[in-house]
C-alpha positions as a printed NumPy array, in Angstrom:
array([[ -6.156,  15.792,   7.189],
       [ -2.84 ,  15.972,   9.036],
       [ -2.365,  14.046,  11.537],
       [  1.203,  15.096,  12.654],
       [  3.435,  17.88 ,  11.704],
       [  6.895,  19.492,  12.656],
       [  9.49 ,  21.345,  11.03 ],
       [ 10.804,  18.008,   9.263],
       [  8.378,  15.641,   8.928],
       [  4.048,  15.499,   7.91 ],
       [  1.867,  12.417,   8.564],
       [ -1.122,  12.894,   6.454],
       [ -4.652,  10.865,   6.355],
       [ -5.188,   9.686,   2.92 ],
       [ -9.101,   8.773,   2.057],
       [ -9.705,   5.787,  -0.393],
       [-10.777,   7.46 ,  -4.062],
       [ -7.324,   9.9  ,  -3.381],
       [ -4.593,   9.138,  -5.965],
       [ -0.653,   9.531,  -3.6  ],
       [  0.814,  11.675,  -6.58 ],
       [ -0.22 ,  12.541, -10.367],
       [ -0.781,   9.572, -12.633],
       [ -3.052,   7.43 , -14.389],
       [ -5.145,   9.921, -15.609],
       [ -5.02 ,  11.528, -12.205],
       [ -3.079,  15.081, -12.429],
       [ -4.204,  17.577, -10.218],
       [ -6.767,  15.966,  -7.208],
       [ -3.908,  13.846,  -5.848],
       [ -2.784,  13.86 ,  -2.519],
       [  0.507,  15.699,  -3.095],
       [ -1.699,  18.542,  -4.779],
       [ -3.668,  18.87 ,  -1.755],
       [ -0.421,  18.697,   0.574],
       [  1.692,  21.024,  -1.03 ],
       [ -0.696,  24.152,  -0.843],
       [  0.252,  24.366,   2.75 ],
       [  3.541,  23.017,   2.488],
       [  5.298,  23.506,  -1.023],
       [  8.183,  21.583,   0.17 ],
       [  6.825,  18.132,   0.986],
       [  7.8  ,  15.175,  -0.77 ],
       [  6.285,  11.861,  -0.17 ],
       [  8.45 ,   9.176,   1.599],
       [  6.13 ,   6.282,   0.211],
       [  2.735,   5.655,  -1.38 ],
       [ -0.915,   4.45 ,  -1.047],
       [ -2.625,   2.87 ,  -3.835],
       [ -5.573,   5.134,  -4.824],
       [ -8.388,   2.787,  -3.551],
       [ -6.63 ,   2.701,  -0.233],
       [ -6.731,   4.796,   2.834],
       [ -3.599,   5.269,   5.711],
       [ -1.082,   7.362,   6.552],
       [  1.039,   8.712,   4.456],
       [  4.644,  10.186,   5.258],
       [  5.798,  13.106,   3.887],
       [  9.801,  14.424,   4.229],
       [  9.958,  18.285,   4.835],
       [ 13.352,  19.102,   4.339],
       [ 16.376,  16.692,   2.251],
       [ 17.897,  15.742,   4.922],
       [ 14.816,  13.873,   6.522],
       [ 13.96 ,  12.85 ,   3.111],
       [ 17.538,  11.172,   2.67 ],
       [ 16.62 ,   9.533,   6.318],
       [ 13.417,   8.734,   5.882],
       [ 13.969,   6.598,   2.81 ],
       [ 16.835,   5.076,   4.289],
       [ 14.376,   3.572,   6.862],
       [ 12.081,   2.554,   4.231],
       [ 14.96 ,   0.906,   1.917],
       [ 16.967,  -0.943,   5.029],
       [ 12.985,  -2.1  ,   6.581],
       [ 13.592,  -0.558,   9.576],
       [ 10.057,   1.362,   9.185],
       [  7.751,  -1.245,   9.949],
       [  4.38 ,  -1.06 ,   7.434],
       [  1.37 ,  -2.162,   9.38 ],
       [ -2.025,  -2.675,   7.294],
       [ -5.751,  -3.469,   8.018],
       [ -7.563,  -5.931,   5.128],
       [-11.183,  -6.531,   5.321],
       [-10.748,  -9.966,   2.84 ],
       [-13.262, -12.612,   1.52 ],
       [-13.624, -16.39 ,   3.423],
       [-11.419, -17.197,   6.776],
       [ -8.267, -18.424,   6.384],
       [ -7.303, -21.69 ,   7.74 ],
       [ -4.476, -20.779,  10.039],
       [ -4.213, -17.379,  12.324],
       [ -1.223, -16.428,  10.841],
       [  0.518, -16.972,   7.784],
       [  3.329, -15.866,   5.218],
       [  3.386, -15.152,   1.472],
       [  6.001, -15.317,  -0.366],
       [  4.56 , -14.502,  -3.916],
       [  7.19 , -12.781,  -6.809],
       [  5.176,  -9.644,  -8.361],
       [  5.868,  -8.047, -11.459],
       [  3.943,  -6.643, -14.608],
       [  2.035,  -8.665, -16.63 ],
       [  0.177,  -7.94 , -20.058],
       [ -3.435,  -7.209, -19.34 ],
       [ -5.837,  -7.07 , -22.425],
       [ -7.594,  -4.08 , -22.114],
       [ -5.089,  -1.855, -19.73 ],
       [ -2.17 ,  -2.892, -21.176],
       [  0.014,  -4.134, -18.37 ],
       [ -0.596,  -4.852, -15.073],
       [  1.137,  -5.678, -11.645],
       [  0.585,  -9.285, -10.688],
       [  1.885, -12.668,  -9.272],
       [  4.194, -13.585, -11.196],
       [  7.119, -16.399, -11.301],
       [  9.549, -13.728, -13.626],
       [  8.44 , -11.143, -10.86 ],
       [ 10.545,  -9.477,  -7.857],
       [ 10.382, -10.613,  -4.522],
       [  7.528, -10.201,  -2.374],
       [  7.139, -10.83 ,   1.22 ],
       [  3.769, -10.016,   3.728],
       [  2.981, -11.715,   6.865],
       [ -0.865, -11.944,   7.396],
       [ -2.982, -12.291,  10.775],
       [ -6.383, -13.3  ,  11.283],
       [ -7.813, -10.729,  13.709],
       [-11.166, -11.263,  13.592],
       [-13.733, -14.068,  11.272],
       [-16.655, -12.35 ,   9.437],
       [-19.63 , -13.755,   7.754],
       [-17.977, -14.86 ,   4.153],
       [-15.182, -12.336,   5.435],
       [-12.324, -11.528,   7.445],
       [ -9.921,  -8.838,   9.083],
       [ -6.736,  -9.394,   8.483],
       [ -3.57 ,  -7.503,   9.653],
       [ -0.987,  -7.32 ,   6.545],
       [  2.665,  -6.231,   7.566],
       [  4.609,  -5.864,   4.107],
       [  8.328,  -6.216,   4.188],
       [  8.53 ,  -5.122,   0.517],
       [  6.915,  -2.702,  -1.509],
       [  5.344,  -3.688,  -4.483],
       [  2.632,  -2.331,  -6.662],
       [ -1.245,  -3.914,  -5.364],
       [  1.262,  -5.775,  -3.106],
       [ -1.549,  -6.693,  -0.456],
       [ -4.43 ,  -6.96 ,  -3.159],
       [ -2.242,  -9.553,  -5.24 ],
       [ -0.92 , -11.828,  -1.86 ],
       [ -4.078, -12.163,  -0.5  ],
       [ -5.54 , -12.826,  -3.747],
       [ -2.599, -15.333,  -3.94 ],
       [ -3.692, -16.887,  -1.07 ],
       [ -7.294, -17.309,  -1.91 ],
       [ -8.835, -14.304,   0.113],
       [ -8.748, -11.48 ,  -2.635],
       [ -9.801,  -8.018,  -0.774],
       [-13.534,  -7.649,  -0.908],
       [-14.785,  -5.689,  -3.544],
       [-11.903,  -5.421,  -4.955],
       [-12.715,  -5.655,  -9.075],
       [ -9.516,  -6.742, -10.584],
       [ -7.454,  -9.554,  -8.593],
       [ -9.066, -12.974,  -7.967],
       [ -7.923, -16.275,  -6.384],
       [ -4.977, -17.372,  -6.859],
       [ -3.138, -13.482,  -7.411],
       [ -4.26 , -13.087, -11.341],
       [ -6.992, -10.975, -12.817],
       [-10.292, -10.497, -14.256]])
């Protein structure tokens, strides 16, 4: 669904199950396929993982493109998330500071996760309200990386619930 258009920029709801842009066995029923049959032009500015729904930015034209990622490169966009995650954390806010990189995986080959040969990785986390066994968190990333969100809070002992790969402590199953 679009959320917000104009003649340079398109803010786009993204559902959970949606791949951003082909990839990983995902070609066609992406995001960008669905975008680009009304507007052949746009280019995404950034990306959602494919089990995650938000809003996703897309330029129109290069010169908001060459803008737009400027924000994104110098932080001056600010990246805002929602995380329903398993137990309560102890404090009500909280950083993590948690290198990411790839790792080998046995069956998929290799896989993002913490990692002490990894890039830097920064979120600050906020408890906004305690669940049963659960919690909702508010995740503000100040990098980018791949599963960054899924790996930190797995990092810090609340992996996402349901989530089937990463598990306490930031590795995998």
């Amino acid at each position: 669904a679009v959320l917000y258009e104009d003649k340079d920029l398109l803010a786009t709801a993204k559902p959970a199950g949606l791949a951003t842009v082909p990839g990983g066995g995902f070609l066609d029923h992406t995001l960008l396929s669905l975008v680009r049959r009304s507007y052949p032009e746009a280019v995404p500015i950034h990306r959602l993982g494919r089990g995650t729904s938000g809003i996703v930015l897309f330029a129109r034209t290069a010169r908001a493109r060459s803008v737009l990622c400027a924000a994104m490169r110098s932080n001056t966009v600010t990246k805002v998330y929602r995380a329903l995650a398993t137990g309560v954390p102890a404090s009500e806010s909280f950083s993590i500071d948690v290198p990411i990189g790839p790792v080998p995986h046995k069956l998929l080959g290799t896989i993002h996760a913490a990692s002490t040969v990894g890039k830097r990785a920064s979120s600050r986390v906020k408890l906004l309200e305690r669940r049963e066994g659960a919690c909702l968190l508010e995740v503000r990333i100040e990098t980018g990386r791949p599963h960054q969100i899924r790996i930190h809070l797995a990092a810090a002992g609340h992996p996402l619930v349901g989530d089937p790969l990463y598990v306490k402590g930031g590795g995998f199953e």
